[in-house]
Amino acid sequence: SSRPITTSLYLSLLVYITLLFFGFYFYLTSFENDFFKNILNCAMLSIITIIMVLTAILTEQFEPNLILILFGTMMCAVLISPRISISFNVFFALIYAGIIIWNLGEVTPGAFEKVLVVIISGSICAQLLKNLARRATLLLAGLVAGFVGASIIFSIGFLMNLDIYLIALNSLWYIA
């Protein structure tokens, strides 16, 4: 009896990711008209995506995907454009939400918290890298993203009345 549930779960995740890819493609064709005119942009976005996916598969851990999404967002902001990197960030945050729900089997408040952390800190990172003049700006953007993520984890943890030790551990892990 568990076979149809497993099959439907795989099919629903496949449909979800396919719809996200179509949404991202629709955004790029509608609002970023010059993106597909330059093959180098498409190649860089593909390479960044492949690096993120391969690293997530090779580490086989759940939590480091937060860091990988921020890495991809920062690389996209530096190499392509900050506007595309924000949409890239939201796209992979939604894929990450699907993976969280798929692994846990249900929608939990922790899933919403993690997706919110990725979207907000990635967007701030992309905006900080808009005028990249020095390499120090890249480090500053990473630190700011870490502290923003930690503050979001702290605030959501306090709102949900979680254990202070757990909140501090999650926040410090995110800063690292």
PDB file of C-alpha atoms in Angstrom:
ATOM      1  CA  SER A   1       0.000   0.000   0.000  1.00  0.00           C
ATOM      2  CA  SER A   2       3.003   2.333   0.386  1.00  0.00           C
ATOM      3  CA  ARG A   3       3.990   1.949  -3.285  1.00  0.00           C
ATOM      4  CA  PRO A   4       1.313   4.314  -4.747  1.00  0.00           C
ATOM      5  CA  ILE A   5       2.121   6.933  -2.106  1.00  0.00           C
ATOM      6  CA  THR A   6       5.816   6.814  -2.986  1.00  0.00           C
ATOM      7  CA  THR A   7       5.077   7.015  -6.707  1.00  0.00           C
ATOM      8  CA  SER A   8       2.690   9.922  -6.248  1.00  0.00           C
ATOM      9  CA  LEU A   9       5.234  11.684  -4.055  1.00  0.00           C
ATOM     10  CA  TYR A  10       7.933  11.376  -6.737  1.00  0.00           C
ATOM     11  CA  LEU A  11       5.520  12.503  -9.455  1.00  0.00           C
ATOM     12  CA  SER A  12       4.314  15.470  -7.444  1.00  0.00           C
ATOM     13  CA  LEU A  13       7.903  16.577  -6.737  1.00  0.00           C
ATOM     14  CA  LEU A  14       8.745  16.213 -10.429  1.00  0.00           C
ATOM     15  CA  VAL A  15       5.697  18.281 -11.434  1.00  0.00           C
ATOM     16  CA  TYR A  16       6.537  20.898  -8.784  1.00  0.00           C
ATOM     17  CA  ILE A  17      10.143  21.302  -9.974  1.00  0.00           C
ATOM     18  CA  THR A  18       9.041  21.337 -13.624  1.00  0.00           C
ATOM     19  CA  LEU A  19       6.544  24.124 -12.896  1.00  0.00           C
ATOM     20  CA  LEU A  20       9.267  26.073 -11.107  1.00  0.00           C
ATOM     21  CA  PHE A  21      11.589  25.704 -14.104  1.00  0.00           C
ATOM     22  CA  PHE A  22       8.839  26.947 -16.428  1.00  0.00           C
ATOM     23  CA  GLY A  23       8.169  29.864 -14.087  1.00  0.00           C
ATOM     24  CA  PHE A  24      11.866  30.783 -14.022  1.00  0.00           C
ATOM     25  CA  TYR A  25      12.052  30.495 -17.826  1.00  0.00           C
ATOM     26  CA  PHE A  26       8.920  32.651 -18.147  1.00  0.00           C
ATOM     27  CA  TYR A  27      10.471  35.284 -15.875  1.00  0.00           C
ATOM     28  CA  LEU A  28      13.704  35.333 -17.864  1.00  0.00           C
ATOM     29  CA  THR A  29      11.923  35.611 -21.222  1.00  0.00           C
ATOM     30  CA  SER A  30       9.466  38.238 -19.982  1.00  0.00           C
ATOM     31  CA  PHE A  31      11.570  40.549 -17.848  1.00  0.00           C
ATOM     32  CA  GLU A  32      15.190  39.835 -18.782  1.00  0.00           C
ATOM     33  CA  ASN A  33      15.061  40.076 -22.582  1.00  0.00           C
ATOM     34  CA  ASP A  34      18.833  40.239 -23.082  1.00  0.00           C
ATOM     35  CA  PHE A  35      19.588  37.132 -21.037  1.00  0.00           C
ATOM     36  CA  PHE A  36      19.119  34.580 -23.810  1.00  0.00           C
ATOM     37  CA  LYS A  37      20.896  36.746 -26.396  1.00  0.00           C
ATOM     38  CA  ASN A  38      24.202  36.166 -24.623  1.00  0.00           C
ATOM     39  CA  ILE A  39      25.096  32.469 -24.575  1.00  0.00           C
ATOM     40  CA  LEU A  40      27.783  33.124 -21.953  1.00  0.00           C
ATOM     41  CA  ASN A  41      25.110  34.143 -19.419  1.00  0.00           C
ATOM     42  CA  CYS A  42      23.179  30.923 -20.037  1.00  0.00           C
ATOM     43  CA  ALA A  43      26.358  28.877 -19.706  1.00  0.00           C
ATOM     44  CA  MET A  44      27.373  30.586 -16.452  1.00  0.00           C
ATOM     45  CA  LEU A  45      23.913  30.104 -14.937  1.00  0.00           C
ATOM     46  CA  SER A  46      23.989  26.445 -15.962  1.00  0.00           C
ATOM     47  CA  ILE A  47      27.460  25.931 -14.495  1.00  0.00           C
ATOM     48  CA  ILE A  48      26.473  27.587 -11.206  1.00  0.00           C
ATOM     49  CA  THR A  49      23.383  25.378 -11.028  1.00  0.00           C
ATOM     50  CA  ILE A  50      25.372  22.216 -11.778  1.00  0.00           C
ATOM     51  CA  ILE A  51      27.973  23.089  -9.126  1.00  0.00           C
ATOM     52  CA  MET A  52      25.222  23.659  -6.555  1.00  0.00           C
ATOM     53  CA  VAL A  53      23.421  20.405  -7.358  1.00  0.00           C
ATOM     54  CA  LEU A  54      26.603  18.309  -7.454  1.00  0.00           C
ATOM     55  CA  THR A  55      27.804  19.727  -4.157  1.00  0.00           C
ATOM     56  CA  ALA A  56      24.419  19.039  -2.550  1.00  0.00           C
ATOM     57  CA  ILE A  57      24.462  15.462  -3.845  1.00  0.00           C
ATOM     58  CA  LEU A  58      28.068  14.822  -2.820  1.00  0.00           C
ATOM     59  CA  THR A  59      27.672  16.164   0.711  1.00  0.00           C
ATOM     60  CA  GLU A  60      24.379  14.267   1.159  1.00  0.00           C
ATOM     61  CA  GLN A  61      23.406  16.553   3.979  1.00  0.00           C
ATOM     62  CA  PHE A  62      20.249  18.518   4.392  1.00  0.00           C
ATOM     63  CA  GLU A  63      21.239  21.795   6.042  1.00  0.00           C
ATOM     64  CA  PRO A  64      24.244  22.860   3.896  1.00  0.00           C
ATOM     65  CA  ASN A  65      21.848  23.482   1.003  1.00  0.00           C
ATOM     66  CA  LEU A  66      21.081  26.836   2.640  1.00  0.00           C
ATOM     67  CA  ILE A  67      24.701  27.837   2.209  1.00  0.00           C
ATOM     68  CA  LEU A  68      24.789  26.479  -1.344  1.00  0.00           C
ATOM     69  CA  ILE A  69      21.837  28.635  -2.353  1.00  0.00           C
ATOM     70  CA  LEU A  70      23.565  31.725  -0.979  1.00  0.00           C
ATOM     71  CA  PHE A  71      26.756  30.708  -2.789  1.00  0.00           C
ATOM     72  CA  GLY A  72      24.836  30.379  -6.056  1.00  0.00           C
ATOM     73  CA  THR A  73      23.096  33.707  -5.514  1.00  0.00           C
ATOM     74  CA  MET A  74      26.362  35.510  -4.836  1.00  0.00           C
ATOM     75  CA  MET A  75      28.082  33.943  -7.851  1.00  0.00           C
ATOM     76  CA  CYS A  76      25.123  34.813 -10.058  1.00  0.00           C
ATOM     77  CA  ALA A  77      25.158  38.419  -8.790  1.00  0.00           C
ATOM     78  CA  VAL A  78      28.876  38.774  -9.482  1.00  0.00           C
ATOM     79  CA  LEU A  79      29.004  36.972 -12.832  1.00  0.00           C
ATOM     80  CA  ILE A  80      25.626  37.743 -14.431  1.00  0.00           C
ATOM     81  CA  SER A  81      23.460  40.411 -12.768  1.00  0.00           C
ATOM     82  CA  PRO A  82      21.916  41.173  -9.369  1.00  0.00           C
ATOM     83  CA  ARG A  83      18.367  41.163 -10.769  1.00  0.00           C
ATOM     84  CA  ILE A  84      18.735  37.670 -12.187  1.00  0.00           C
ATOM     85  CA  SER A  85      20.420  36.519  -8.987  1.00  0.00           C
ATOM     86  CA  ILE A  86      17.393  37.538  -6.907  1.00  0.00           C
ATOM     87  CA  SER A  87      15.086  35.481  -9.124  1.00  0.00           C
ATOM     88  CA  PHE A  88      17.660  32.647  -9.034  1.00  0.00           C
ATOM     89  CA  ASN A  89      17.599  32.861  -5.232  1.00  0.00           C
ATOM     90  CA  VAL A  90      13.802  32.676  -5.036  1.00  0.00           C
ATOM     91  CA  PHE A  91      13.753  29.835  -7.577  1.00  0.00           C
ATOM     92  CA  PHE A  92      16.175  27.685  -5.599  1.00  0.00           C
ATOM     93  CA  ALA A  93      14.539  28.611  -2.280  1.00  0.00           C
ATOM     94  CA  LEU A  94      11.257  27.246  -3.623  1.00  0.00           C
ATOM     95  CA  ILE A  95      13.010  24.094  -4.832  1.00  0.00           C
ATOM     96  CA  TYR A  96      14.567  23.831  -1.369  1.00  0.00           C
ATOM     97  CA  ALA A  97      11.083  24.139   0.164  1.00  0.00           C
ATOM     98  CA  GLY A  98       9.905  21.260  -2.028  1.00  0.00           C
ATOM     99  CA  ILE A  99      12.864  19.146  -0.910  1.00  0.00           C
ATOM    100  CA  ILE A 100      12.173  19.933   2.756  1.00  0.00           C
ATOM    101  CA  ILE A 101       8.526  18.956   2.395  1.00  0.00           C
ATOM    102  CA  TRP A 102       9.504  15.837   0.457  1.00  0.00           C
ATOM    103  CA  ASN A 103      12.034  14.729   3.100  1.00  0.00           C
ATOM    104  CA  LEU A 104       9.758  15.426   6.053  1.00  0.00           C
ATOM    105  CA  GLY A 105       6.534  14.308   4.389  1.00  0.00           C
ATOM    106  CA  GLU A 106       4.613  17.341   5.637  1.00  0.00           C
ATOM    107  CA  VAL A 107       4.671  21.116   5.758  1.00  0.00           C
ATOM    108  CA  THR A 108       6.263  22.298   8.997  1.00  0.00           C
ATOM    109  CA  PRO A 109       6.952  25.758  10.453  1.00  0.00           C
ATOM    110  CA  GLY A 110      10.675  24.988  10.241  1.00  0.00           C
ATOM    111  CA  ALA A 111      10.393  24.653   6.464  1.00  0.00           C
ATOM    112  CA  PHE A 112       8.857  28.112   6.195  1.00  0.00           C
ATOM    113  CA  GLU A 113      11.581  29.524   8.439  1.00  0.00           C
ATOM    114  CA  LYS A 114      14.395  28.100   6.318  1.00  0.00           C
ATOM    115  CA  VAL A 115      12.905  29.295   3.047  1.00  0.00           C
ATOM    116  CA  LEU A 116      12.323  32.758   4.524  1.00  0.00           C
ATOM    117  CA  VAL A 117      15.946  32.908   5.699  1.00  0.00           C
ATOM    118  CA  VAL A 118      17.229  31.953   2.239  1.00  0.00           C
ATOM    119  CA  ILE A 119      15.035  34.436   0.366  1.00  0.00           C
ATOM    120  CA  ILE A 120      15.732  37.431   2.609  1.00  0.00           C
ATOM    121  CA  SER A 121      19.461  36.895   3.123  1.00  0.00           C
ATOM    122  CA  GLY A 122      20.021  36.021  -0.555  1.00  0.00           C
ATOM    123  CA  SER A 123      18.184  39.131  -1.713  1.00  0.00           C
ATOM    124  CA  ILE A 124      20.232  41.316   0.633  1.00  0.00           C
ATOM    125  CA  CYS A 125      23.396  39.632  -0.639  1.00  0.00           C
ATOM    126  CA  ALA A 126      22.477  40.317  -4.255  1.00  0.00           C
ATOM    127  CA  GLN A 127      21.737  43.967  -3.519  1.00  0.00           C
ATOM    128  CA  LEU A 128      25.034  44.403  -1.678  1.00  0.00           C
ATOM    129  CA  LEU A 129      26.884  42.970  -4.656  1.00  0.00           C
ATOM    130  CA  LYS A 130      25.193  45.330  -7.108  1.00  0.00           C
ATOM    131  CA  ASN A 131      28.168  47.695  -7.081  1.00  0.00           C
ATOM    132  CA  LEU A 132      31.054  45.307  -6.581  1.00  0.00           C
ATOM    133  CA  ALA A 133      34.168  47.453  -6.501  1.00  0.00           C
ATOM    134  CA  ARG A 134      36.498  45.374  -4.334  1.00  0.00           C
ATOM    135  CA  ARG A 135      36.851  41.795  -3.188  1.00  0.00           C
ATOM    136  CA  ALA A 136      36.097  42.929   0.347  1.00  0.00           C
ATOM    137  CA  THR A 137      32.544  43.694  -0.747  1.00  0.00           C
ATOM    138  CA  LEU A 138      32.057  40.016  -1.512  1.00  0.00           C
ATOM    139  CA  LEU A 139      33.171  39.063   2.000  1.00  0.00           C
ATOM    140  CA  LEU A 140      31.006  41.785   3.500  1.00  0.00           C
ATOM    141  CA  ALA A 141      27.973  40.483   1.604  1.00  0.00           C
ATOM    142  CA  GLY A 142      28.586  36.976   2.943  1.00  0.00           C
ATOM    143  CA  LEU A 143      28.902  38.233   6.515  1.00  0.00           C
ATOM    144  CA  VAL A 144      25.794  40.388   6.232  1.00  0.00           C
ATOM    145  CA  ALA A 145      23.845  37.442   4.809  1.00  0.00           C
ATOM    146  CA  GLY A 146      24.988  35.293   7.729  1.00  0.00           C
ATOM    147  CA  PHE A 147      23.970  37.861  10.343  1.00  0.00           C
ATOM    148  CA  VAL A 148      20.641  38.568   8.648  1.00  0.00           C
ATOM    149  CA  GLY A 149      19.906  34.844   8.527  1.00  0.00           C
ATOM    150  CA  ALA A 150      20.888  34.453  12.173  1.00  0.00           C
ATOM    151  CA  SER A 151      18.643  37.330  13.220  1.00  0.00           C
ATOM    152  CA  ILE A 152      15.719  35.838  11.316  1.00  0.00           C
ATOM    153  CA  ILE A 153      16.333  32.461  12.960  1.00  0.00           C
ATOM    154  CA  PHE A 154      16.486  34.177  16.376  1.00  0.00           C
ATOM    155  CA  SER A 155      13.265  36.112  15.843  1.00  0.00           C
ATOM    156  CA  ILE A 156      11.284  33.157  14.489  1.00  0.00           C
ATOM    157  CA  GLY A 157      12.662  30.916  17.241  1.00  0.00           C
ATOM    158  CA  PHE A 158      11.546  33.356  19.921  1.00  0.00           C
ATOM    159  CA  LEU A 159       8.123  33.736  18.312  1.00  0.00           C
ATOM    160  CA  MET A 160       7.696  29.946  18.285  1.00  0.00           C
ATOM    161  CA  ASN A 161       8.899  29.654  21.932  1.00  0.00           C
ATOM    162  CA  LEU A 162      11.711  27.241  21.082  1.00  0.00           C
ATOM    163  CA  ASP A 163      14.555  26.320  23.404  1.00  0.00           C
ATOM    164  CA  ILE A 164      17.153  29.100  23.622  1.00  0.00           C
ATOM    165  CA  TYR A 165      20.005  26.608  23.205  1.00  0.00           C
ATOM    166  CA  LEU A 166      18.494  25.306  19.952  1.00  0.00           C
ATOM    167  CA  ILE A 167      17.934  28.829  18.648  1.00  0.00           C
ATOM    168  CA  ALA A 168      21.517  29.865  19.438  1.00  0.00           C
ATOM    169  CA  LEU A 169      22.948  26.700  17.889  1.00  0.00           C
ATOM    170  CA  ASN A 170      20.995  27.158  14.640  1.00  0.00           C
ATOM    171  CA  SER A 171      21.916  30.841  14.448  1.00  0.00           C
ATOM    172  CA  LEU A 172      25.603  30.274  15.041  1.00  0.00           C
ATOM    173  CA  TRP A 173      25.652  27.452  12.506  1.00  0.00           C
ATOM    174  CA  TYR A 174      24.092  29.739   9.922  1.00  0.00           C
ATOM    175  CA  ILE A 175      26.655  32.501  10.555  1.00  0.00           C
ATOM    176  CA  ALA A 176      29.501  30.028  10.146  1.00  0.00           C
TER     177      ALA A 176
END
